[in-house]
């Protein structure tokens, strides 16, 4: 028996075009369902819980390289490819023309000179330290509502045909799809992101108090004319890189099985899939990566970042000027690092090596999973409803060409779906099927090592939360009941919950 591919409304089946996967038999599907079923026993760790990345898991390190290790099962040849990819990930690109022909092509507008500069030590970015400082590992997404004269995109045509409405938006005609606050010589940067914080108090049970910082975002010194009144902005911090290949290897059917867009079961949780158009496969696919699940694969996420964040052309984004719009004449006319000899500023082989590196940044082993307080916190995690969206475990697809990711029991603590997180976290900017209040559930694996790797503990899509507790208290919308439960539980249970999350 072969399990049927899932269907979105009346559209064609969504399949794993990016995976060369062996279909599961009915017997195997039933066995996997048994393995990934939520636990009812919180007296001891579950089998294999200490290895969240399956056989790819590496020993947890107490240093800044904890997120920079290759999959443990990658093999000698794979490790060589990983190291070459690491070199490309760490490369600092320079402007054209340059004597370093393999490294020129930066910008002309950009947010960072290299992948590692945003994904610091392969970990989590953070907001700028001072008002008006260049974003570095954080930037603003930009868009405007589509006009009646704008043609529909491929994904909009597809979604309209399935009966799934989407609020169409477009990149800003002047400033593009994201604000670039850096530029090469002779080309003005687009402007400066500003953040102002106010504080609000949250009273917790047992007389405890928490303080949340409420951000307000703006753009100063726009260099290419006034900003539109209908400009939508969304702050984005660079997320950690570990386990991406394993998340990519989860069968689409397993993710869609958790979707309940109309809350048919009445539990208040209505996870939705974001469906995006794949530039590589020229077809609709499940969105998996990015804060709103706007990209279907690690390759397409990487290619988009090369173009938008660094201004580096590649086979999926061939424009040598990157994000430069027609309204930015100096940017469009600036020298680039392509040309007849190179074709793209990073070619197909370089992109593939960078993708392989990104797919194989290993998840560190759990710490203290058998500790009594951690086990109590795990039970609180389930009892308060956190596990309803932060789904603990999956089994990846069987793939002969990706043995390091094939048929692994993994523990990412995400359902990979979109959820309404309430007004407090809303950016009011649609992205595909995601509306302005929805965000993809972020994986939690490795979250307790953020300070070790990155020297800070700033969480959520814009780094506003300075701790796990603050991140929980920002949950609204579908997650409001879980948040309120955490506020009301005894302080010792709240401490146990935090200890459990930080052990992941």
PDB file of N, CA, C and O in Angstrom, residues 379-426:
ATOM      1  N   UNK A 379       6.674  17.522  31.151  1.00  0.00           N
ATOM      2  CA  UNK A 379       5.251  17.276  31.394  1.00  0.00           C
ATOM      3  C   UNK A 379       4.472  18.585  31.367  1.00  0.00           C
ATOM      4  O   UNK A 379       3.369  18.654  30.792  1.00  0.00           O
ATOM      5  N   UNK A 380       5.024  19.641  31.956  1.00  0.00           N
ATOM      6  CA  UNK A 380       4.367  20.951  31.912  1.00  0.00           C
ATOM      7  C   UNK A 380       4.237  21.426  30.467  1.00  0.00           C
ATOM      8  O   UNK A 380       3.217  22.003  30.068  1.00  0.00           O
ATOM      9  N   UNK A 381       5.274  21.180  29.658  1.00  0.00           N
ATOM     10  CA  UNK A 381       5.272  21.550  28.242  1.00  0.00           C
ATOM     11  C   UNK A 381       4.078  20.915  27.525  1.00  0.00           C
ATOM     12  O   UNK A 381       3.395  21.570  26.731  1.00  0.00           O
ATOM     13  N   UNK A 382       3.823  19.652  27.826  1.00  0.00           N
ATOM     14  CA  UNK A 382       2.671  18.957  27.226  1.00  0.00           C
ATOM     15  C   UNK A 382       1.356  19.443  27.849  1.00  0.00           C
ATOM     16  O   UNK A 382       0.384  19.707  27.136  1.00  0.00           O
ATOM     17  N   UNK A 383       1.325  19.548  29.177  1.00  0.00           N
ATOM     18  CA  UNK A 383       0.073  19.870  29.866  1.00  0.00           C
ATOM     19  C   UNK A 383      -0.441  21.272  29.521  1.00  0.00           C
ATOM     20  O   UNK A 383      -1.661  21.502  29.489  1.00  0.00           O
ATOM     21  N   UNK A 384       0.461  22.215  29.295  1.00  0.00           N
ATOM     22  CA  UNK A 384       0.043  23.591  28.991  1.00  0.00           C
ATOM     23  C   UNK A 384      -0.294  23.791  27.518  1.00  0.00           C
ATOM     24  O   UNK A 384      -0.760  24.861  27.130  1.00  0.00           O
ATOM     25  N   UNK A 385      -0.049  22.777  26.694  1.00  0.00           N
ATOM     26  CA  UNK A 385      -0.400  22.869  25.277  1.00  0.00           C
ATOM     27  C   UNK A 385       0.728  23.296  24.368  1.00  0.00           C
ATOM     28  O   UNK A 385       0.517  23.458  23.153  1.00  0.00           O
ATOM     29  N   UNK A 386       1.941  23.468  24.888  1.00  0.00           N
ATOM     30  CA  UNK A 386       3.065  23.889  24.034  1.00  0.00           C
ATOM     31  C   UNK A 386       3.332  22.875  22.929  1.00  0.00           C
ATOM     32  O   UNK A 386       3.667  23.231  21.791  1.00  0.00           O
ATOM     33  N   UNK A 387       3.179  21.589  23.261  1.00  0.00           N
ATOM     34  CA  UNK A 387       3.472  20.536  22.289  1.00  0.00           C
ATOM     35  C   UNK A 387       2.438  20.459  21.174  1.00  0.00           C
ATOM     36  O   UNK A 387       2.659  19.750  20.180  1.00  0.00           O
ATOM     37  N   UNK A 388       1.317  21.168  21.298  1.00  0.00           N
ATOM     38  CA  UNK A 388       0.315  21.150  20.245  1.00  0.00           C
ATOM     39  C   UNK A 388       0.845  21.775  18.953  1.00  0.00           C
ATOM     40  O   UNK A 388       0.438  21.383  17.849  1.00  0.00           O
ATOM     41  N   UNK A 389       1.701  22.774  19.072  1.00  0.00           N
ATOM     42  CA  UNK A 389       2.315  23.400  17.896  1.00  0.00           C
ATOM     43  C   UNK A 389       3.786  23.014  17.765  1.00  0.00           C
ATOM     44  O   UNK A 389       4.272  22.779  16.657  1.00  0.00           O
ATOM     45  N   UNK A 390       4.492  22.978  18.893  1.00  0.00           N
ATOM     46  CA  UNK A 390       5.893  22.558  18.876  1.00  0.00           C
ATOM     47  C   UNK A 390       5.928  21.037  18.933  1.00  0.00           C
ATOM     48  O   UNK A 390       6.299  20.428  19.939  1.00  0.00           O
ATOM     49  N   UNK A 391       5.515  20.431  17.806  1.00  0.00           N
ATOM     50  CA  UNK A 391       5.401  18.971  17.710  1.00  0.00           C
ATOM     51  C   UNK A 391       6.778  18.342  17.915  1.00  0.00           C
ATOM     52  O   UNK A 391       7.733  18.675  17.201  1.00  0.00           O
ATOM     53  N   UNK A 392       6.901  17.411  18.843  1.00  0.00           N
ATOM     54  CA  UNK A 392       8.238  16.943  19.219  1.00  0.00           C
ATOM     55  C   UNK A 392       9.007  16.192  18.146  1.00  0.00           C
ATOM     56  O   UNK A 392      10.182  16.478  17.911  1.00  0.00           O
ATOM     57  N   UNK A 393       8.395  15.225  17.431  1.00  0.00           N
ATOM     58  CA  UNK A 393       9.235  14.298  16.665  1.00  0.00           C
ATOM     59  C   UNK A 393       8.610  13.872  15.345  1.00  0.00           C
ATOM     60  O   UNK A 393       7.393  13.906  15.168  1.00  0.00           O
ATOM     61  N   UNK A 394       9.499  13.449  14.443  1.00  0.00           N
ATOM     62  CA  UNK A 394       9.143  12.941  13.116  1.00  0.00           C
ATOM     63  C   UNK A 394      10.128  11.835  12.747  1.00  0.00           C
ATOM     64  O   UNK A 394      11.208  11.717  13.337  1.00  0.00           O
ATOM     65  N   UNK A 395       9.780  11.101  11.693  1.00  0.00           N
ATOM     66  CA  UNK A 395      10.726  10.210  11.027  1.00  0.00           C
ATOM     67  C   UNK A 395      10.884  10.709   9.596  1.00  0.00           C
ATOM     68  O   UNK A 395       9.894  10.908   8.886  1.00  0.00           O
ATOM     69  N   UNK A 396      12.116  10.943   9.190  1.00  0.00           N
ATOM     70  CA  UNK A 396      12.375  11.495   7.862  1.00  0.00           C
ATOM     71  C   UNK A 396      12.174  10.431   6.785  1.00  0.00           C
ATOM     72  O   UNK A 396      12.078   9.235   7.059  1.00  0.00           O
ATOM     73  N   UNK A 397      12.120  10.888   5.543  1.00  0.00           N
ATOM     74  CA  UNK A 397      11.915   9.997   4.400  1.00  0.00           C
ATOM     75  C   UNK A 397      13.124   9.093   4.176  1.00  0.00           C
ATOM     76  O   UNK A 397      14.248   9.420   4.583  1.00  0.00           O
ATOM     77  N   UNK A 398      12.888   7.974   3.496  1.00  0.00           N
ATOM     78  CA  UNK A 398      13.995   7.106   3.065  1.00  0.00           C
ATOM     79  C   UNK A 398      14.547   7.649   1.753  1.00  0.00           C
ATOM     80  O   UNK A 398      13.807   7.797   0.775  1.00  0.00           O
ATOM     81  N   UNK A 399      15.867   7.928   1.722  1.00  0.00           N
ATOM     82  CA  UNK A 399      16.493   8.509   0.527  1.00  0.00           C
ATOM     83  C   UNK A 399      17.869   7.886   0.339  1.00  0.00           C
ATOM     84  O   UNK A 399      18.745   8.028   1.196  1.00  0.00           O
ATOM     85  N   UNK A 400      18.087   7.242  -0.792  1.00  0.00           N
ATOM     86  CA  UNK A 400      19.387   6.628  -1.050  1.00  0.00           C
ATOM     87  C   UNK A 400      20.463   7.674  -1.296  1.00  0.00           C
ATOM     88  O   UNK A 400      21.634   7.452  -0.981  1.00  0.00           O
ATOM     89  N   UNK A 401      20.087   8.823  -1.874  1.00  0.00           N
ATOM     90  CA  UNK A 401      21.091   9.822  -2.230  1.00  0.00           C
ATOM     91  C   UNK A 401      21.408  10.781  -1.080  1.00  0.00           C
ATOM     92  O   UNK A 401      22.289  11.626  -1.222  1.00  0.00           O
ATOM     93  N   UNK A 402      20.709  10.658   0.035  1.00  0.00           N
ATOM     94  CA  UNK A 402      21.007  11.499   1.201  1.00  0.00           C
ATOM     95  C   UNK A 402      21.002  10.623   2.451  1.00  0.00           C
ATOM     96  O   UNK A 402      20.143  10.761   3.319  1.00  0.00           O
ATOM     97  N   UNK A 403      21.952   9.715   2.566  1.00  0.00           N
ATOM     98  CA  UNK A 403      21.926   8.755   3.674  1.00  0.00           C
ATOM     99  C   UNK A 403      22.016   9.402   5.049  1.00  0.00           C
ATOM    100  O   UNK A 403      21.475   8.867   6.017  1.00  0.00           O
ATOM    101  N   UNK A 404      22.670  10.551   5.139  1.00  0.00           N
ATOM    102  CA  UNK A 404      22.820  11.196   6.449  1.00  0.00           C
ATOM    103  C   UNK A 404      21.482  11.715   6.989  1.00  0.00           C
ATOM    104  O   UNK A 404      21.326  11.908   8.197  1.00  0.00           O
ATOM    105  N   UNK A 405      20.511  11.946   6.092  1.00  0.00           N
ATOM    106  CA  UNK A 405      19.190  12.434   6.509  1.00  0.00           C
ATOM    107  C   UNK A 405      18.104  11.368   6.386  1.00  0.00           C
ATOM    108  O   UNK A 405      16.951  11.626   6.737  1.00  0.00           O
ATOM    109  N   UNK A 406      18.454  10.207   5.895  1.00  0.00           N
ATOM    110  CA  UNK A 406      17.467   9.190   5.534  1.00  0.00           C
ATOM    111  C   UNK A 406      16.969   8.403   6.739  1.00  0.00           C
ATOM    112  O   UNK A 406      17.759   7.871   7.521  1.00  0.00           O
ATOM    113  N   UNK A 407      15.657   8.323   6.873  1.00  0.00           N
ATOM    114  CA  UNK A 407      14.964   7.489   7.857  1.00  0.00           C
ATOM    115  C   UNK A 407      15.524   7.692   9.263  1.00  0.00           C
ATOM    116  O   UNK A 407      15.925   6.752   9.952  1.00  0.00           O
ATOM    117  N   UNK A 408      15.528   8.929   9.692  1.00  0.00           N
ATOM    118  CA  UNK A 408      16.012   9.294  11.025  1.00  0.00           C
ATOM    119  C   UNK A 408      14.840   9.719  11.902  1.00  0.00           C
ATOM    120  O   UNK A 408      13.954  10.459  11.458  1.00  0.00           O
ATOM    121  N   UNK A 409      14.852   9.277  13.137  1.00  0.00           N
ATOM    122  CA  UNK A 409      13.914   9.792  14.142  1.00  0.00           C
ATOM    123  C   UNK A 409      14.497  11.079  14.686  1.00  0.00           C
ATOM    124  O   UNK A 409      15.588  11.086  15.272  1.00  0.00           O
ATOM    125  N   UNK A 410      13.797  12.188  14.460  1.00  0.00           N
ATOM    126  CA  UNK A 410      14.309  13.507  14.847  1.00  0.00           C
ATOM    127  C   UNK A 410      13.330  14.194  15.793  1.00  0.00           C
ATOM    128  O   UNK A 410      12.138  13.901  15.799  1.00  0.00           O
ATOM    129  N   UNK A 411      13.853  15.151  16.557  1.00  0.00           N
ATOM    130  CA  UNK A 411      13.073  15.826  17.599  1.00  0.00           C
ATOM    131  C   UNK A 411      13.232  17.348  17.465  1.00  0.00           C
ATOM    132  O   UNK A 411      13.868  18.006  18.286  1.00  0.00           O
ATOM    133  N   UNK A 412      12.639  17.964  16.428  1.00  0.00           N
ATOM    134  CA  UNK A 412      12.830  19.407  16.223  1.00  0.00           C
ATOM    135  C   UNK A 412      11.896  20.304  17.027  1.00  0.00           C
ATOM    136  O   UNK A 412      12.134  21.496  17.151  1.00  0.00           O
ATOM    137  N   UNK A 413      10.789  19.777  17.536  1.00  0.00           N
ATOM    138  CA  UNK A 413       9.790  20.558  18.277  1.00  0.00           C
ATOM    139  C   UNK A 413       9.210  21.689  17.429  1.00  0.00           C
ATOM    140  O   UNK A 413       9.255  22.860  17.782  1.00  0.00           O
ATOM    141  N   UNK A 414       8.635  21.297  16.294  1.00  0.00           N
ATOM    142  CA  UNK A 414       7.904  22.217  15.429  1.00  0.00           C
ATOM    143  C   UNK A 414       6.920  21.415  14.593  1.00  0.00           C
ATOM    144  O   UNK A 414       7.192  20.263  14.265  1.00  0.00           O
ATOM    145  N   UNK A 415       5.790  22.022  14.236  1.00  0.00           N
ATOM    146  CA  UNK A 415       4.884  21.372  13.288  1.00  0.00           C
ATOM    147  C   UNK A 415       5.077  21.906  11.877  1.00  0.00           C
ATOM    148  O   UNK A 415       4.399  21.469  10.947  1.00  0.00           O
ATOM    149  N   UNK A 416       5.984  22.885  11.702  1.00  0.00           N
ATOM    150  CA  UNK A 416       6.311  23.461  10.392  1.00  0.00           C
ATOM    151  C   UNK A 416       5.120  24.190   9.758  1.00  0.00           C
ATOM    152  O   UNK A 416       5.119  24.466   8.561  1.00  0.00           O
ATOM    153  N   UNK A 417       4.116  24.521  10.558  1.00  0.00           N
ATOM    154  CA  UNK A 417       2.900  25.142  10.039  1.00  0.00           C
ATOM    155  C   UNK A 417       2.776  26.593  10.502  1.00  0.00           C
ATOM    156  O   UNK A 417       3.461  27.030  11.436  1.00  0.00           O
ATOM    157  N   UNK A 418       1.872  27.315   9.866  1.00  0.00           N
ATOM    158  CA  UNK A 418       1.579  28.700  10.221  1.00  0.00           C
ATOM    159  C   UNK A 418       0.522  28.744  11.315  1.00  0.00           C
ATOM    160  O   UNK A 418      -0.457  27.990  11.275  1.00  0.00           O
ATOM    161  N   UNK A 419       0.698  29.665  12.266  1.00  0.00           N
ATOM    162  CA  UNK A 419      -0.293  29.854  13.331  1.00  0.00           C
ATOM    163  C   UNK A 419      -0.503  31.343  13.571  1.00  0.00           C
ATOM    164  O   UNK A 419       0.433  32.143  13.495  1.00  0.00           O
ATOM    165  N   UNK A 420      -1.730  31.689  13.881  1.00  0.00           N
ATOM    166  CA  UNK A 420      -2.072  33.057  14.287  1.00  0.00           C
ATOM    167  C   UNK A 420      -1.497  33.287  15.674  1.00  0.00           C
ATOM    168  O   UNK A 420      -1.902  32.649  16.648  1.00  0.00           O
ATOM    169  N   UNK A 421      -0.537  34.204  15.768  1.00  0.00           N
ATOM    170  CA  UNK A 421       0.139  34.463  17.040  1.00  0.00           C
ATOM    171  C   UNK A 421      -0.340  35.734  17.719  1.00  0.00           C
ATOM    172  O   UNK A 421       0.265  36.190  18.688  1.00  0.00           O
ATOM    173  N   UNK A 422      -1.426  36.322  17.212  1.00  0.00           N
ATOM    174  CA  UNK A 422      -2.041  37.453  17.889  1.00  0.00           C
ATOM    175  C   UNK A 422      -1.494  38.794  17.459  1.00  0.00           C
ATOM    176  O   UNK A 422      -0.536  38.905  16.694  1.00  0.00           O
ATOM    177  N   UNK A 423      -2.117  39.852  17.987  1.00  0.00           N
ATOM    178  CA  UNK A 423      -1.748  41.221  17.606  1.00  0.00           C
ATOM    179  C   UNK A 423      -0.350  41.600  18.069  1.00  0.00           C
ATOM    180  O   UNK A 423       0.339  42.384  17.407  1.00  0.00           O
ATOM    181  N   UNK A 424       0.069  41.087  19.221  1.00  0.00           N
ATOM    182  CA  UNK A 424       1.360  41.498  19.766  1.00  0.00           C
ATOM    183  C   UNK A 424       2.524  41.182  18.860  1.00  0.00           C
ATOM    184  O   UNK A 424       3.480  41.965  18.759  1.00  0.00           O
ATOM    185  N   UNK A 425       2.492  40.037  18.169  1.00  0.00           N
ATOM    186  CA  UNK A 425       3.573  39.640  17.274  1.00  0.00           C
ATOM    187  C   UNK A 425       3.264  39.929  15.811  1.00  0.00           C
ATOM    188  O   UNK A 425       4.111  39.679  14.942  1.00  0.00           O
ATOM    189  N   UNK A 426       2.091  40.456  15.512  1.00  0.00           N
ATOM    190  CA  UNK A 426       1.689  40.663  14.116  1.00  0.00           C
ATOM    191  C   UNK A 426       2.598  41.667  13.425  1.00  0.00           C
ATOM    192  O   UNK A 426       2.953  42.701  13.996  1.00  0.00           O
TER     193      UNK A 426
END
